[in-house]
CSV table of C-alpha atoms and ligand atoms in Angstrom, one decimal:
chain,number,residue,atom,x,y,z
R,173,MET,CA,157.9,78.9,174.0
R,174,ALA,CA,158.7,82.6,173.7
R,175,ARG,CA,161.8,83.1,172.2
R,176,ILE,CA,164.5,85.3,173.0
R,177,THR,CA,166.3,86.4,169.8
R,178,ALA,CA,168.3,89.7,170.6
R,179,GLY,CA,169.4,91.6,173.1
R,180,LEU,CA,170.9,95.6,173.2
R,181,THR,CA,172.3,97.9,176.0
R,182,THR,CA,172.0,102.1,175.8
R,183,SER,CA,172.8,104.9,177.6
R,184,HIS,CA,169.0,106.4,178.4
R,185,ILE,CA,170.0,110.8,178.9
R,186,PRO,CA,166.7,112.5,179.2
R,187,ALA,CA,168.4,115.2,176.9
R,188,ILE,CA,168.6,112.7,174.4
R,189,GLY,CA,164.6,112.9,174.6
R,190,ALA,CA,164.5,116.3,174.5
R,191,ALA,CA,166.7,116.7,171.8
R,192,ILE,CA,164.3,114.3,169.7
R,193,ASP,CA,161.2,116.1,171.0
R,194,LEU,CA,162.6,119.7,170.3
R,195,GLY,CA,163.3,118.4,166.6
R,196,LYS,CA,167.3,119.3,167.3
R,197,THR,CA,168.5,115.7,166.0
R,198,GLU,CA,170.6,117.1,163.3
R,199,GLU,CA,172.6,119.8,165.1
R,200,PRO,CA,176.2,119.6,165.0
R,201,TYR,CA,176.4,118.4,168.6
R,202,TRP,CA,173.9,116.1,168.2
R,203,LYS,CA,174.4,114.6,165.0
R,204,PRO,CA,177.6,112.1,165.7
R,205,LEU,CA,175.2,110.5,168.6
R,206,PHE,CA,171.7,110.0,166.3
R,207,ALA,CA,174.5,108.9,163.6
R,208,GLY,CA,175.6,106.0,165.9
R,209,TYR,CA,172.1,104.4,166.3
R,210,GLU,CA,171.2,104.8,162.2
R,211,TRP,CA,172.8,101.4,162.0
R,212,THR,CA,169.9,99.9,164.8
R,213,LYS,CA,167.1,101.6,163.8
R,214,ALA,CA,167.3,99.7,160.3
R,215,TRP,CA,167.9,96.2,162.2
R,216,ALA,CA,165.2,97.0,164.6
R,217,THR,CA,162.5,97.8,161.5
R,218,GLU,CA,163.8,94.6,160.1
R,219,ASN,CA,163.5,92.7,163.6
R,220,LEU,CA,160.7,93.7,165.4
R,221,PRO,CA,159.7,90.7,168.3
R,222,ASP,CA,156.6,91.0,169.3
R,223,VAL,CA,157.6,91.6,173.1
R,224,VAL,CA,160.9,93.9,174.4
R,225,ILE,CA,161.3,93.0,178.3
R,226,LEU,CA,162.9,96.5,179.2
R,227,VAL,CA,165.1,96.9,181.9
R,228,TYR,CA,165.5,100.3,183.1
R,229,ASN,CA,165.8,102.7,186.5
R,230,ASP,CA,163.1,104.8,187.8
R,231,HIS,CA,164.7,108.2,188.9
R,232,ALA,CA,162.1,109.3,191.3
R,233,SER,CA,159.1,109.1,188.8
R,234,ALA,CA,156.9,106.8,189.6
R,235,PHE,CA,158.9,105.8,193.1
R,236,THR,CA,159.8,108.5,195.8
R,237,PRO,CA,162.4,107.3,198.3
R,238,GLU,CA,159.8,106.6,200.6
R,239,ILE,CA,158.8,102.9,198.2
R,240,VAL,CA,162.3,101.6,196.8
R,241,PRO,CA,161.7,98.2,195.2
R,242,THR,CA,165.0,96.5,194.2
R,243,PHE,CA,163.3,94.6,191.1
R,244,ALA,CA,159.8,95.9,190.0
R,245,LEU,CA,157.9,94.0,187.0
R,246,GLY,CA,155.6,95.9,184.5
R,247,CYS,CA,152.2,94.0,184.8
R,248,ALA,CA,149.8,96.5,183.5
R,249,ASP,CA,148.0,96.8,180.2
R,250,GLU,CA,149.4,99.8,179.3
R,251,PHE,CA,152.3,102.4,180.8
R,252,PRO,CA,151.8,106.3,180.6
R,253,PRO,CA,155.0,108.5,180.1
R,254,ALA,CA,155.5,110.0,183.5
R,255,ASP,CA,156.0,113.6,183.7
R,256,GLU,CA,159.2,114.4,185.1
R,257,GLY,CA,158.9,118.1,185.8
R,258,TYR,CA,158.4,119.5,182.6
R,259,GLY,CA,155.0,117.6,181.5
R,260,ALA,CA,154.9,114.1,180.0
R,261,ARG,CA,157.3,113.6,176.7
R,262,PRO,CA,155.1,113.6,173.7
R,263,VAL,CA,155.7,109.8,173.2
R,264,PRO,CA,153.0,107.2,172.8
R,265,VAL,CA,151.7,105.3,175.8
R,266,VAL,CA,153.6,101.8,176.6
R,267,ARG,CA,151.5,99.0,175.8
R,268,GLY,CA,152.2,95.8,177.8
R,269,ARG,CA,152.0,92.7,177.6
R,270,PRO,CA,150.5,91.2,180.3
R,271,ASP,CA,149.9,87.5,180.1
R,272,LEU,CA,153.4,87.1,179.7
R,273,ALA,CA,154.2,89.5,182.4
R,274,ALA,CA,152.1,87.3,184.9
R,275,HIS,CA,153.8,84.4,183.6
R,276,LEU,CA,157.2,85.9,184.4
R,277,ALA,CA,155.9,87.1,187.8
R,278,GLN,CA,154.9,83.5,188.6
R,279,THR,CA,157.8,81.2,187.4
R,280,LEU,CA,160.0,83.9,188.5
R,281,ILE,CA,159.0,84.5,192.4
R,282,LEU,CA,158.2,80.9,192.2
R,283,ASP,CA,162.7,80.7,190.9
R,284,GLU,CA,163.2,82.6,194.6
R,285,PHE,CA,163.1,86.3,192.7
R,286,ASP,CA,161.5,88.2,195.1
R,287,LEU,CA,159.7,90.7,192.5
R,288,THR,CA,157.7,94.0,193.2
R,289,LEU,CA,154.4,93.6,190.6
R,290,MET,CA,153.6,97.0,189.4
R,291,TYR,CA,149.7,97.1,188.0
R,292,LYS,CA,150.0,101.1,187.7
R,293,LEU,CA,153.4,102.5,186.5
R,294,ASP,CA,154.5,105.7,185.2
R,295,VAL,CA,158.0,105.1,183.0
R,296,ASP,CA,160.4,108.1,183.1
R,297,HIS,CA,163.2,108.8,180.5
R,298,GLY,CA,164.8,105.4,181.7
R,299,LEU,CA,162.6,103.8,179.6
R,300,THR,CA,161.2,106.0,176.7
R,301,VAL,CA,164.1,107.6,175.3
R,302,PRO,CA,165.7,103.6,174.3
R,303,LEU,CA,162.9,103.2,172.6
R,304,SER,CA,162.9,106.6,170.9
R,305,LEU,CA,166.5,105.5,169.9
R,306,VAL,CA,165.3,102.4,168.7
R,307,TYR,CA,162.0,102.9,166.9
R,308,GLY,CA,162.2,106.9,166.5
R,309,GLN,CA,158.9,108.9,166.8
R,310,PRO,CA,156.1,106.7,165.8
R,311,ASP,CA,152.2,107.0,166.6
R,312,GLU,CA,152.4,103.6,168.2
R,313,TRP,CA,155.3,102.1,169.4
R,314,PRO,CA,155.8,99.1,167.4
R,315,VAL,CA,156.0,96.4,170.2
R,316,GLN,CA,154.9,95.4,173.3
R,317,VAL,CA,157.1,95.7,175.7
R,318,ILE,CA,157.5,94.8,179.8
R,319,PRO,CA,159.1,96.8,182.1
R,320,LEU,CA,161.6,95.6,184.6
R,321,ALA,CA,162.4,98.5,187.4
R,322,VAL,CA,165.8,98.2,189.2
R,323,ASN,CA,166.7,100.3,191.8
R,324,VAL,CA,169.8,102.1,191.2
R,325,VAL,CA,169.1,105.0,193.1
R,326,GLN,CA,168.8,104.5,196.9
R,327,TYR,CA,171.5,102.3,198.4
R,328,PRO,CA,171.9,99.8,198.2
R,329,PRO,CA,171.6,98.4,194.9
R,330,PRO,CA,171.2,94.4,193.8
R,331,THR,CA,175.2,93.1,192.6
R,332,GLY,CA,175.8,92.6,189.3
R,333,HIS,CA,175.9,89.0,190.0
R,334,ARG,CA,172.2,88.9,191.8
R,335,CYS,CA,171.3,91.1,188.3
R,336,TYR,CA,173.3,88.3,185.7
R,337,ARG,CA,171.0,85.3,187.5
R,338,LEU,CA,168.0,87.7,187.4
R,339,GLY,CA,168.8,87.5,183.5
R,340,GLN,CA,169.3,83.6,183.3
R,341,ALA,CA,165.8,83.1,185.3
R,342,ILE,CA,164.0,85.0,182.9
R,343,ARG,CA,165.6,83.2,180.0
R,344,ARG,CA,164.6,79.9,181.4
R,345,ALA,CA,161.2,81.4,182.3
R,346,THR,CA,160.5,83.1,178.8
R,347,ALA,CA,160.9,79.5,177.3
R,348,SER,CA,158.5,78.4,179.5
R,349,PHE,CA,155.5,80.8,177.9
R,350,GLY,CA,152.8,78.7,176.7
R,351,GLU,CA,152.8,81.1,172.8
R,352,ASP,CA,155.2,81.1,170.2
R,353,LEU,CA,156.1,85.0,170.7
R,354,THR,CA,159.3,86.5,169.6
R,355,VAL,CA,161.1,88.7,173.1
R,356,HIS,CA,163.7,91.0,173.0
R,357,VAL,CA,166.1,92.3,176.3
R,358,TRP,CA,167.0,95.5,176.6
R,359,GLY,CA,169.3,96.9,179.4
R,360,THR,CA,169.7,100.5,179.7
R,361,GLY,CA,171.3,103.5,181.5
R,362,GLY,CA,175.5,104.0,181.8
R,363,MET,CA,177.9,104.4,180.6
R,364,SER,CA,180.5,106.1,183.0
R,365,HIS,CA,179.0,109.0,184.7
R,366,GLN,CA,178.3,111.2,187.7
R,367,LEU,CA,175.8,114.0,187.9
R,368,GLN,CA,177.0,115.3,191.3
R,369,GLY,CA,179.9,116.3,194.1
R,370,PRO,CA,183.0,117.0,193.3
R,371,ARG,CA,183.6,114.3,190.4
R,372,ALA,CA,181.1,115.0,188.5
R,373,GLY,CA,181.7,114.8,185.1
R,374,PHE,CA,183.9,112.1,185.3
R,375,ILE,CA,184.1,110.2,182.1
R,376,ASN,CA,186.7,106.6,181.8
R,377,LYS,CA,186.6,105.4,178.6
R,378,GLU,CA,188.9,102.9,179.0
R,379,PHE,CA,187.1,101.2,181.6
R,380,ASP,CA,183.5,101.5,179.6
R,381,THR,CA,185.5,99.6,176.5
R,382,ALA,CA,186.5,96.8,179.0
R,383,PHE,CA,183.0,96.7,180.3
R,384,LEU,CA,181.5,96.2,176.7
R,385,ASP,CA,184.0,93.9,175.8
R,386,ARG,CA,183.6,91.8,178.9
R,387,LEU,CA,179.7,92.1,178.7
R,388,VAL,CA,180.5,90.7,175.5
R,389,LYS,CA,182.5,87.9,176.2
R,390,ASP,CA,183.3,87.4,180.1
R,391,PRO,CA,180.0,88.0,181.8
R,392,ASP,CA,180.7,85.5,184.7
R,393,GLY,CA,183.9,87.5,185.4
R,394,LEU,CA,182.2,91.2,184.9
R,395,ALA,CA,179.0,89.8,187.3
R,396,ARG,CA,181.9,89.3,189.9
R,397,MET,CA,182.6,93.5,189.7
R,398,PRO,CA,181.9,94.3,193.5
R,399,HIS,CA,179.8,97.9,193.8
R,400,ILE,CA,182.8,99.6,194.7
R,401,GLU,CA,184.6,99.2,191.5
R,402,TYR,CA,181.5,100.6,189.5
R,403,VAL,CA,181.4,103.3,191.9
R,404,ARG,CA,185.0,104.6,191.7
R,405,GLU,CA,185.9,103.6,187.8
R,406,ALA,CA,182.7,104.5,186.1
R,407,GLY,CA,181.2,107.6,188.7
R,408,SER,CA,178.6,107.2,191.1
R,409,GLU,CA,175.8,106.8,188.1
R,410,GLY,CA,178.2,104.8,186.5
R,411,ILE,CA,176.4,102.1,188.6
R,412,GLU,CA,173.6,101.7,186.5
R,413,LEU,CA,175.8,99.3,184.5
R,414,VAL,CA,174.8,96.7,186.9
R,415,MET,CA,171.5,96.6,184.4
R,416,TRP,CA,173.0,95.8,181.3
R,417,LEU,CA,173.5,92.3,183.7
R,418,ILE,CA,170.0,91.1,183.2
R,419,MET,CA,170.2,91.5,179.4
R,420,ARG,CA,173.6,89.7,179.1
R,421,GLY,CA,172.5,87.0,181.7
R,422,ALA,CA,169.4,86.4,179.5
R,423,LEU,CA,171.0,85.9,176.4
R,424,GLY,CA,172.9,82.6,177.1
R,425,ARG,CA,176.6,82.0,177.2
R,426,ASP,CA,178.1,82.6,174.3
R,427,VAL,CA,177.1,85.7,172.0
R,428,GLU,CA,177.4,87.8,168.9
R,429,GLU,CA,177.6,91.0,168.1
R,430,LEU,CA,175.9,93.0,165.4
R,431,HIS,CA,176.7,96.5,166.1
R,432,ARG,CA,178.7,98.9,169.0
R,433,PHE,CA,178.9,102.4,169.5
R,434,TYR,CA,180.6,104.5,172.2
R,435,HIS,CA,180.3,108.6,172.1
R,436,VAL,CA,181.2,111.0,174.4
R,437,PRO,CA,179.6,113.1,175.8
R,438,GLY,CA,176.2,113.0,175.6
R,439,SER,CA,175.5,115.2,178.1
R,440,ASN,CA,176.8,114.7,181.3
R,441,THR,CA,177.5,110.7,180.3
R,442,ALA,CA,179.5,108.1,178.4
R,443,VAL,CA,176.6,107.1,175.3
R,444,GLY,CA,177.5,103.4,175.1
R,445,HIS,CA,175.3,100.9,173.4
R,446,ILE,CA,175.7,97.6,171.9
R,447,VAL,CA,173.5,95.5,170.1
R,448,LEU,CA,173.6,91.1,170.8
R,449,ARG,CA,172.4,88.2,169.4
R,450,PRO,CA,172.6,84.8,171.3
R,451,ALA,CA,174.7,82.0,169.9
R,452,ASP,CA,172.1,79.6,169.5
R,453,PRO,CA,169.2,80.3,170.4
R,454,SER,CA,167.3,76.5,170.3
R,455,ARG,CA,169.0,76.4,173.6
R,456,GLN,CA,166.9,78.2,175.5
R,457,GLU,CA,166.5,76.2,178.9
R,458,GLU,CA,169.9,75.9,179.5
R,459,ASN,CA,172.2,79.1,180.6
S,41,LIG,C1,171.6,111.7,182.6
S,41,LIG,C2,172.4,110.7,182.1
S,41,LIG,C3,171.1,110.0,183.2
S,41,LIG,O1,171.2,108.6,182.7
S,41,LIG,C4,169.7,110.1,183.8
S,41,LIG,O2,169.3,109.1,184.6
S,41,LIG,C5,170.2,111.5,183.9
S,41,LIG,C6,170.9,112.6,182.9
S,41,LIG,C7,172.9,113.2,181.6
S,41,LIG,O3,173.9,112.8,181.5
S,41,LIG,O4,172.8,114.0,181.9
S,42,LIG,FE1,169.9,107.4,184.2
């Protein structure tokens, strides 16, 4: 079976990618932010999975406003970095895992989650910036990646509850894969930020801290939070946080918190990052 052995979440701010690509990580503005990922980089090197299921949102890079899938699963052999207007980031092409992706597609669709299947997908900062934060600047990414793109850009995005239940379904689906593999699930985006309108620059540390606490200890309750509360309390782009519940659902009821980091600001955003491990990885067939 494929075993989910860890999960993590991180903001995916594009300026972080630019800071890495342009060699600015030691500058006073960026140094404290990157310091918060040092623990994770060491842990990630020691705990390399075979595959990362990487939950992120496309920011009108691969999808246009004319085609907006709610959940899109990357089934291709590889995923090139997207050109977001400044040329593609100088990062390796992302290697996929088509056999596990096909198994997830079949199992999840028969489990009544209607996914869009992507056999061609350019991946933007939502996916490549987390890879850079965790694995640095290698010539090849050290893991295979199955992208799972979630619509949080055009109304209506999926509810947190739907995302949480999709994570639980991913947990069951990976358990029924025929090959022994280790899998990590990542949730990206957030935390509080608003990039537009009169509240541009909005940050809410109190909300973000409570969100991190509840993500660890009260995911069932957190999954019931309505959209309006995300937007009011975490800003319009804070809705990206629903994606973290897919990661959380995939880890099972009880988790151990290995690392947490919170930093304001990173560009316009509250940077939130947490690393979790399932308390009981042996019981993956159950939620
Ligand atoms: C910023 C954050 C995001 O999550 C994003 O997708 C784009 C920009 C920012 O903080 O600037
Ligand atoms: Fe974003």
